[in-house]
PDB file of C-alpha atoms in Angstrom:
ATOM      1  CA  UNK A   1     -32.777   2.856  -2.871  1.00 72.00           C
ATOM      2  CA  UNK A   2     -29.184   2.847  -4.080  1.00 86.00           C
ATOM      3  CA  UNK A   3     -26.157   1.871  -2.004  1.00 89.00           C
ATOM      4  CA  UNK A   4     -24.599   4.500   0.097  1.00 91.00           C
ATOM      5  CA  UNK A   5     -20.672   4.811   0.389  1.00 93.00           C
ATOM      6  CA  UNK A   6     -18.802   5.584   3.341  1.00 92.00           C
ATOM      7  CA  UNK A   7     -15.063   6.642   3.151  1.00 92.00           C
ATOM      8  CA  UNK A   8     -12.856   6.741   5.848  1.00 90.00           C
ATOM      9  CA  UNK A   9      -9.398   6.852   6.891  1.00 89.00           C
ATOM     10  CA  UNK A  10      -8.497   4.210   9.871  1.00 90.00           C
ATOM     11  CA  UNK A  11      -5.340   2.931  11.164  1.00 90.00           C
ATOM     12  CA  UNK A  12      -4.438  -0.303   9.742  1.00 91.00           C
ATOM     13  CA  UNK A  13      -5.966  -3.196  12.061  1.00 93.00           C
ATOM     14  CA  UNK A  14      -7.059  -0.715  14.722  1.00 94.00           C
ATOM     15  CA  UNK A  15     -10.413   0.624  13.684  1.00 92.00           C
ATOM     16  CA  UNK A  16     -12.670   1.414  16.693  1.00 92.00           C
ATOM     17  CA  UNK A  17     -16.383   2.079  16.975  1.00 91.00           C
ATOM     18  CA  UNK A  18     -15.508   5.686  17.896  1.00 90.00           C
ATOM     19  CA  UNK A  19     -14.823   8.534  15.396  1.00 87.00           C
ATOM     20  CA  UNK A  20     -14.646   8.393  12.635  1.00 84.00           C
ATOM     21  CA  UNK A  21     -16.303   5.303  12.021  1.00 88.00           C
ATOM     22  CA  UNK A  22     -19.180   4.935  14.540  1.00 87.00           C
ATOM     23  CA  UNK A  23     -20.852   8.189  13.696  1.00 89.00           C
ATOM     24  CA  UNK A  24     -20.380   7.619   9.850  1.00 87.00           C
ATOM     25  CA  UNK A  25     -22.018   4.218   9.789  1.00 89.00           C
ATOM     26  CA  UNK A  26     -24.033   4.322  13.078  1.00 85.00           C
ATOM     27  CA  UNK A  27     -26.999   6.238  11.421  1.00 88.00           C
ATOM     28  CA  UNK A  28     -27.047   3.477   8.745  1.00 88.00           C
ATOM     29  CA  UNK A  29     -28.225   0.927  10.940  1.00 87.00           C
ATOM     30  CA  UNK A  30     -25.306  -1.517  10.724  1.00 89.00           C
ATOM     31  CA  UNK A  31     -23.927  -3.682  13.632  1.00 90.00           C
ATOM     32  CA  UNK A  32     -20.931  -1.145  14.150  1.00 91.00           C
ATOM     33  CA  UNK A  33     -18.965  -4.087  15.821  1.00 93.00           C
ATOM     34  CA  UNK A  34     -19.264  -6.173  12.647  1.00 93.00           C
ATOM     35  CA  UNK A  35     -17.996  -3.510  10.421  1.00 93.00           C
ATOM     36  CA  UNK A  36     -15.207  -2.670  12.896  1.00 94.00           C
ATOM     37  CA  UNK A  37     -14.146  -6.317  12.939  1.00 95.00           C
ATOM     38  CA  UNK A  38     -14.364  -6.689   9.226  1.00 95.00           C
ATOM     39  CA  UNK A  39     -12.155  -3.775   8.641  1.00 95.00           C
ATOM     40  CA  UNK A  40      -9.419  -4.569  11.198  1.00 95.00           C
ATOM     41  CA  UNK A  41      -9.198  -8.186   9.448  1.00 94.00           C
ATOM     42  CA  UNK A  42      -8.925  -6.603   6.190  1.00 92.00           C
ATOM     43  CA  UNK A  43      -6.368  -4.025   7.112  1.00 92.00           C
ATOM     44  CA  UNK A  44      -4.102  -5.708   9.862  1.00 90.00           C
ATOM     45  CA  UNK A  45      -1.247  -5.997   7.178  1.00 84.00           C
ATOM     46  CA  UNK A  46      -1.110  -2.232   7.283  1.00 86.00           C
ATOM     47  CA  UNK A  47      -0.625  -1.834  10.941  1.00 84.00           C
ATOM     48  CA  UNK A  48       0.708   1.519  11.772  1.00 83.00           C
ATOM     49  CA  UNK A  49      -0.282   3.173   8.661  1.00 86.00           C
ATOM     50  CA  UNK A  50      -3.386   5.244   7.638  1.00 86.00           C
ATOM     51  CA  UNK A  51      -5.492   3.083   5.072  1.00 89.00           C
ATOM     52  CA  UNK A  52      -8.341   4.525   3.041  1.00 90.00           C
ATOM     53  CA  UNK A  53     -11.390   2.220   3.532  1.00 93.00           C
ATOM     54  CA  UNK A  54     -14.731   2.350   1.771  1.00 94.00           C
ATOM     55  CA  UNK A  55     -17.858   0.848   3.126  1.00 94.00           C
ATOM     56  CA  UNK A  56     -20.645   0.222   0.645  1.00 94.00           C
ATOM     57  CA  UNK A  57     -24.031  -0.186   2.254  1.00 93.00           C
ATOM     58  CA  UNK A  58     -27.524  -1.499   0.951  1.00 92.00           C
ATOM     59  CA  UNK A  59     -29.584   0.654   3.251  1.00 85.00           C
ATOM     60  CA  UNK A  60     -32.611  -1.807   2.758  1.00 89.00           C
ATOM     61  CA  UNK A  61     -30.912  -4.867   3.407  1.00 91.00           C
ATOM     62  CA  UNK A  62     -28.288  -3.766   5.929  1.00 89.00           C
ATOM     63  CA  UNK A  63     -25.818  -5.674   3.861  1.00 92.00           C
ATOM     64  CA  UNK A  64     -22.311  -4.062   3.510  1.00 94.00           C
ATOM     65  CA  UNK A  65     -18.833  -4.638   1.572  1.00 94.00           C
ATOM     66  CA  UNK A  66     -15.798  -3.248   2.419  1.00 94.00           C
ATOM     67  CA  UNK A  67     -13.171  -1.934  -0.286  1.00 93.00           C
ATOM     68  CA  UNK A  68      -9.617  -1.397   1.525  1.00 90.00           C
ATOM     69  CA  UNK A  69      -7.380   1.233  -0.532  1.00 89.00           C
ATOM     70  CA  UNK A  70      -3.574   0.790  -0.231  1.00 86.00           C
ATOM     71  CA  UNK A  71      -1.561   3.409   1.752  1.00 88.00           C
ATOM     72  CA  UNK A  72       0.716   5.710  -0.252  1.00 87.00           C
ATOM     73  CA  UNK A  73       4.018   4.038  -1.528  1.00 92.00           C
ATOM     74  CA  UNK A  74       5.867   6.020   0.681  1.00 91.00           C
ATOM     75  CA  UNK A  75       4.307   5.034   3.912  1.00 89.00           C
ATOM     76  CA  UNK A  76       4.751   1.346   2.563  1.00 92.00           C
ATOM     77  CA  UNK A  77       8.475   2.164   2.160  1.00 94.00           C
ATOM     78  CA  UNK A  78       8.654   3.730   5.491  1.00 92.00           C
ATOM     79  CA  UNK A  79       7.020   0.564   7.223  1.00 89.00           C
ATOM     80  CA  UNK A  80       9.249  -1.595   5.292  1.00 92.00           C
ATOM     81  CA  UNK A  81      12.448  -0.199   6.453  1.00 94.00           C
ATOM     82  CA  UNK A  82      11.129   1.062   9.944  1.00 91.00           C
ATOM     83  CA  UNK A  83      11.356   4.909   9.289  1.00 90.00           C
ATOM     84  CA  UNK A  84       9.610   7.551  10.926  1.00 86.00           C
ATOM     85  CA  UNK A  85       9.870   9.788   7.637  1.00 84.00           C
ATOM     86  CA  UNK A  86      11.991  10.044   4.467  1.00 85.00           C
ATOM     87  CA  UNK A  87      14.982  12.333   4.066  1.00 86.00           C
ATOM     88  CA  UNK A  88      14.739  15.970   4.235  1.00 87.00           C
ATOM     89  CA  UNK A  89      17.508  16.005   1.435  1.00 89.00           C
ATOM     90  CA  UNK A  90      17.199  12.952  -0.642  1.00 86.00           C
ATOM     91  CA  UNK A  91      20.413  13.784  -2.560  1.00 84.00           C
ATOM     92  CA  UNK A  92      22.798  14.419   0.346  1.00 87.00           C
ATOM     93  CA  UNK A  93      21.001  12.306   3.276  1.00 91.00           C
ATOM     94  CA  UNK A  94      20.277   8.626   2.657  1.00 93.00           C
ATOM     95  CA  UNK A  95      17.880   7.157   5.440  1.00 94.00           C
ATOM     96  CA  UNK A  96      17.560   3.500   4.267  1.00 96.00           C
ATOM     97  CA  UNK A  97      18.053   0.905   1.688  1.00 97.00           C
ATOM     98  CA  UNK A  98      15.531  -1.421   0.215  1.00 97.00           C
ATOM     99  CA  UNK A  99      16.283  -5.015  -1.234  1.00 97.00           C
ATOM    100  CA  UNK A 100      14.761  -5.801  -4.764  1.00 97.00           C
ATOM    101  CA  UNK A 101      12.546  -8.298  -2.810  1.00 96.00           C
ATOM    102  CA  UNK A 102      11.079  -5.620  -0.682  1.00 97.00           C
ATOM    103  CA  UNK A 103      10.577  -3.427  -3.694  1.00 97.00           C
ATOM    104  CA  UNK A 104       8.596  -6.182  -5.427  1.00 96.00           C
ATOM    105  CA  UNK A 105       6.467  -6.743  -2.199  1.00 95.00           C
ATOM    106  CA  UNK A 106       5.599  -3.113  -2.234  1.00 94.00           C
ATOM    107  CA  UNK A 107       4.965  -3.025  -6.056  1.00 95.00           C
ATOM    108  CA  UNK A 108       2.377  -5.904  -5.666  1.00 93.00           C
ATOM    109  CA  UNK A 109       0.529  -4.255  -2.877  1.00 89.00           C
ATOM    110  CA  UNK A 110       0.331  -1.057  -5.050  1.00 90.00           C
ATOM    111  CA  UNK A 111      -0.088  -2.472  -8.486  1.00 88.00           C
ATOM    112  CA  UNK A 112      -3.745  -2.422  -8.443  1.00 83.00           C
ATOM    113  CA  UNK A 113      -3.782   1.344  -8.122  1.00 85.00           C
ATOM    114  CA  UNK A 114      -0.711   2.018 -10.510  1.00 85.00           C
ATOM    115  CA  UNK A 115      -0.952   2.663 -14.259  1.00 85.00           C
ATOM    116  CA  UNK A 116       1.743   0.056 -14.553  1.00 89.00           C
ATOM    117  CA  UNK A 117       1.019  -2.811 -16.831  1.00 91.00           C
ATOM    118  CA  UNK A 118       3.855  -5.038 -15.738  1.00 94.00           C
ATOM    119  CA  UNK A 119       5.350  -5.964 -12.272  1.00 95.00           C
ATOM    120  CA  UNK A 120       8.430  -4.429 -13.473  1.00 96.00           C
ATOM    121  CA  UNK A 121       6.970  -1.065 -14.329  1.00 96.00           C
ATOM    122  CA  UNK A 122       5.210  -1.011 -10.726  1.00 96.00           C
ATOM    123  CA  UNK A 123       8.630  -1.595  -9.395  1.00 97.00           C
ATOM    124  CA  UNK A 124      10.166   1.214 -11.195  1.00 97.00           C
ATOM    125  CA  UNK A 125       7.553   3.420  -9.803  1.00 96.00           C
ATOM    126  CA  UNK A 126       8.275   2.309  -6.233  1.00 97.00           C
ATOM    127  CA  UNK A 127      11.907   2.931  -6.838  1.00 97.00           C
ATOM    128  CA  UNK A 128      11.024   6.593  -8.016  1.00 96.00           C
ATOM    129  CA  UNK A 129       9.317   6.969  -4.851  1.00 96.00           C
ATOM    130  CA  UNK A 130      12.343   5.686  -2.817  1.00 96.00           C
ATOM    131  CA  UNK A 131      14.663   7.993  -4.860  1.00 96.00           C
ATOM    132  CA  UNK A 132      12.568  10.982  -3.750  1.00 94.00           C
ATOM    133  CA  UNK A 133      12.800   9.857  -0.058  1.00 95.00           C
ATOM    134  CA  UNK A 134      16.415   9.371   0.138  1.00 96.00           C
ATOM    135  CA  UNK A 135      16.299   5.557   0.023  1.00 96.00           C
ATOM    136  CA  UNK A 136      18.660   3.350  -1.767  1.00 96.00           C
ATOM    137  CA  UNK A 137      17.932   0.070  -3.541  1.00 97.00           C
ATOM    138  CA  UNK A 138      20.368  -2.715  -3.100  1.00 97.00           C
ATOM    139  CA  UNK A 139      22.725  -0.209  -1.892  1.00 97.00           C
ATOM    140  CA  UNK A 140      22.932   1.638  -5.207  1.00 97.00           C
ATOM    141  CA  UNK A 141      21.117   4.924  -6.530  1.00 96.00           C
ATOM    142  CA  UNK A 142      17.758   3.961  -7.455  1.00 97.00           C
ATOM    143  CA  UNK A 143      17.959   5.366 -11.151  1.00 96.00           C
ATOM    144  CA  UNK A 144      21.065   2.820 -11.464  1.00 97.00           C
ATOM    145  CA  UNK A 145      18.496   0.181 -10.336  1.00 97.00           C
ATOM    146  CA  UNK A 146      15.871   0.997 -12.646  1.00 97.00           C
ATOM    147  CA  UNK A 147      18.322   0.836 -15.538  1.00 97.00           C
ATOM    148  CA  UNK A 148      19.645  -2.630 -14.279  1.00 97.00           C
ATOM    149  CA  UNK A 149      15.618  -3.656 -14.273  1.00 97.00           C
ATOM    150  CA  UNK A 150      15.643  -2.649 -18.180  1.00 97.00           C
ATOM    151  CA  UNK A 151      18.569  -4.546 -18.822  1.00 97.00           C
ATOM    152  CA  UNK A 152      17.207  -7.703 -17.139  1.00 96.00           C
ATOM    153  CA  UNK A 153      19.267  -7.854 -14.039  1.00 96.00           C
ATOM    154  CA  UNK A 154      16.555  -8.927 -11.851  1.00 96.00           C
ATOM    155  CA  UNK A 155      14.498 -10.869 -14.500  1.00 96.00           C
ATOM    156  CA  UNK A 156      14.405 -13.929 -12.103  1.00 95.00           C
ATOM    157  CA  UNK A 157      13.310 -12.292  -9.206  1.00 95.00           C
ATOM    158  CA  UNK A 158      10.446 -10.853 -11.240  1.00 95.00           C
ATOM    159  CA  UNK A 159       9.509 -14.199 -12.593  1.00 94.00           C
ATOM    160  CA  UNK A 160       9.533 -15.834  -9.287  1.00 93.00           C
ATOM    161  CA  UNK A 161       7.454 -13.032  -7.766  1.00 91.00           C
ATOM    162  CA  UNK A 162       4.835 -13.187 -10.745  1.00 89.00           C
ATOM    163  CA  UNK A 163       4.291 -16.764  -9.922  1.00 88.00           C
ATOM    164  CA  UNK A 164       3.539 -16.295  -6.261  1.00 85.00           C
TER     165      UNK A 164
END
C-alpha cells in the first residue's frame, strides 16, 4: 500500500485534535495527539499565522512524517511588523518599515520555496512583496533598496547571514 498524504492548514503552534486535523487523520488509525504535538512543535515559530502542513502516513506501519510549508511572504512581513494587514494604497499609505535584518530573516524562511538562487535574490523577492504592501525597507522606497543590494551596499549583512 502506498503512503497517504493529508494536507491541512493549521494555525502555527495551535493545531488541535478537532477539525480539520482529527477528522482527516483519525480514520488512518494514527495517534491523533502524537500528530498534533509534532505539528505544534514544528509550527510554533509561525504562531498567529495559517501554515500549510502535509502529513505523510504509511497506512501499514502507522508511521508518519510531517512537512511544514511556509506561510506566504506577506504574512511573514505582517508578523514581523505586527500589522493586521497591508496597505490598501501602497503608493500613498505606508504601513510599516522593515530593517534589512528582518528582510534577510524572512528570505531565509522562504528560500526553500523560492526560485531564487542566492540569499540576495530571495531578499529582493521579499522586498518586492513589501513594496506591494506599502512597507518601506530601511526607511526607503523598496525599489531603491533593491538597487542598493545590487550595488553591494548590504554585502556584509548577507555574508554574515549566509554563515548563520
